[in-house]
Amino acid sequence: MTSKPRLSIRVDAANPNHHLWLNNGTWFLHLTVHPDALTKQRIRRSLRTRCLLQARRRRDRFIAWLSASSEVRS
């Protein structure tokens, strides 16, 4: 029996800046997704903001979008 692929994103609730890093004044998103047990995909993208609060909102929206699109594919 083959299982359907699932999105797996680790979130550290104790760290409000998880998956964020500051690069030359601009916030970036960096996360690794595991669509199945054998593969992984690294996602790195600029959030195009210097504001930490805006970066957190954009990160949260991206992860929500990624989760929703994963549910459609599975």
mmCIF file of C-alpha atoms in Angstrom:
data_model
loop_
_atom_site.group_PDB
_atom_site.id
_atom_site.type_symbol
_atom_site.label_atom_id
_atom_site.label_comp_id
_atom_site.label_asym_id
_atom_site.label_seq_id
_atom_site.Cartn_x
_atom_site.Cartn_y
_atom_site.Cartn_z
ATOM 1 C CA MET A 1 0.000 0.000 0.000
ATOM 2 C CA THR A 2 1.427 3.393 -1.016
ATOM 3 C CA SER A 3 0.727 6.428 1.137
ATOM 4 C CA LYS A 4 -0.231 9.791 -0.306
ATOM 5 C CA PRO A 5 2.362 12.569 -0.116
ATOM 6 C CA ARG A 6 1.963 14.996 2.778
ATOM 7 C CA LEU A 7 3.477 18.372 3.473
ATOM 8 C CA SER A 8 5.665 18.417 6.575
ATOM 9 C CA ILE A 9 6.879 21.752 7.950
ATOM 10 C CA ARG A 10 8.485 21.960 11.371
ATOM 11 C CA VAL A 11 7.506 25.017 13.375
ATOM 12 C CA ASP A 12 9.200 26.054 16.596
ATOM 13 C CA ALA A 13 6.434 27.731 18.607
ATOM 14 C CA ALA A 14 8.989 29.088 21.088
ATOM 15 C CA ASN A 15 10.715 31.041 18.300
ATOM 16 C CA PRO A 16 8.467 33.643 16.623
ATOM 17 C CA ASN A 17 11.118 34.125 13.918
ATOM 18 C CA HIS A 18 11.310 30.497 12.821
ATOM 19 C CA HIS A 19 12.117 30.132 9.111
ATOM 20 C CA LEU A 20 13.228 33.781 8.905
ATOM 21 C CA TRP A 21 16.683 35.220 8.407
ATOM 22 C CA LEU A 22 17.923 38.740 7.886
ATOM 23 C CA ASN A 23 20.197 39.195 4.888
ATOM 24 C CA ASN A 24 21.620 42.693 4.326
ATOM 25 C CA GLY A 25 18.571 44.320 5.888
ATOM 26 C CA THR A 26 15.946 42.272 4.004
ATOM 27 C CA TRP A 27 14.028 39.395 5.589
ATOM 28 C CA PHE A 28 14.062 36.028 3.846
ATOM 29 C CA LEU A 29 12.074 32.841 4.276
ATOM 30 C CA HIS A 30 13.942 29.551 4.472
ATOM 31 C CA LEU A 31 12.239 26.231 5.045
ATOM 32 C CA THR A 32 12.530 22.612 4.076
ATOM 33 C CA VAL A 33 9.466 20.611 3.094
ATOM 34 C CA HIS A 34 9.279 16.831 2.970
ATOM 35 C CA PRO A 35 6.643 15.851 0.411
ATOM 36 C CA ASP A 36 7.289 12.177 1.161
ATOM 37 C CA ALA A 37 9.651 10.006 3.195
ATOM 38 C CA LEU A 38 12.321 9.944 0.492
ATOM 39 C CA THR A 39 12.497 13.514 -0.759
ATOM 40 C CA LYS A 40 12.957 17.010 0.555
ATOM 41 C CA GLN A 41 12.760 20.428 -1.005
ATOM 42 C CA ARG A 42 14.382 23.593 0.283
ATOM 43 C CA ILE A 43 12.504 26.815 -0.230
ATOM 44 C CA ARG A 44 14.333 30.118 0.079
ATOM 45 C CA ARG A 45 12.795 33.390 -0.973
ATOM 46 C CA SER A 46 12.941 37.051 -0.220
ATOM 47 C CA LEU A 47 10.013 38.444 1.702
ATOM 48 C CA ARG A 48 10.890 41.864 0.256
ATOM 49 C CA THR A 49 10.606 43.744 3.503
ATOM 50 C CA ARG A 50 12.847 45.242 6.162
ATOM 51 C CA CYS A 51 10.051 45.093 8.756
ATOM 52 C CA LEU A 52 10.116 42.020 11.008
ATOM 53 C CA LEU A 53 6.368 42.104 11.713
ATOM 54 C CA GLN A 54 5.562 42.248 8.019
ATOM 55 C CA ALA A 55 8.051 39.421 7.373
ATOM 56 C CA ARG A 56 6.279 37.252 9.955
ATOM 57 C CA ARG A 57 2.897 37.935 8.337
ATOM 58 C CA ARG A 58 4.234 37.127 4.870
ATOM 59 C CA ARG A 59 5.885 33.939 6.182
ATOM 60 C CA ASP A 60 2.636 32.843 7.819
ATOM 61 C CA ARG A 61 0.633 33.531 4.651
ATOM 62 C CA PHE A 62 3.143 31.594 2.545
ATOM 63 C CA ILE A 63 3.074 28.586 4.878
ATOM 64 C CA ALA A 64 -0.752 28.652 4.917
ATOM 65 C CA TRP A 65 -0.798 28.800 1.112
ATOM 66 C CA LEU A 66 1.733 25.968 0.886
ATOM 67 C CA SER A 67 -0.310 23.839 3.275
ATOM 68 C CA ALA A 68 -3.534 24.493 1.366
ATOM 69 C CA SER A 69 -1.961 23.686 -2.005
ATOM 70 C CA SER A 70 -0.483 20.488 -0.558
ATOM 71 C CA GLU A 71 -3.930 19.328 0.584
ATOM 72 C CA VAL A 72 -5.263 19.795 -2.943
ATOM 73 C CA ARG A 73 -2.491 17.647 -4.450
ATOM 74 C CA SER A 74 -2.720 14.809 -1.924
#
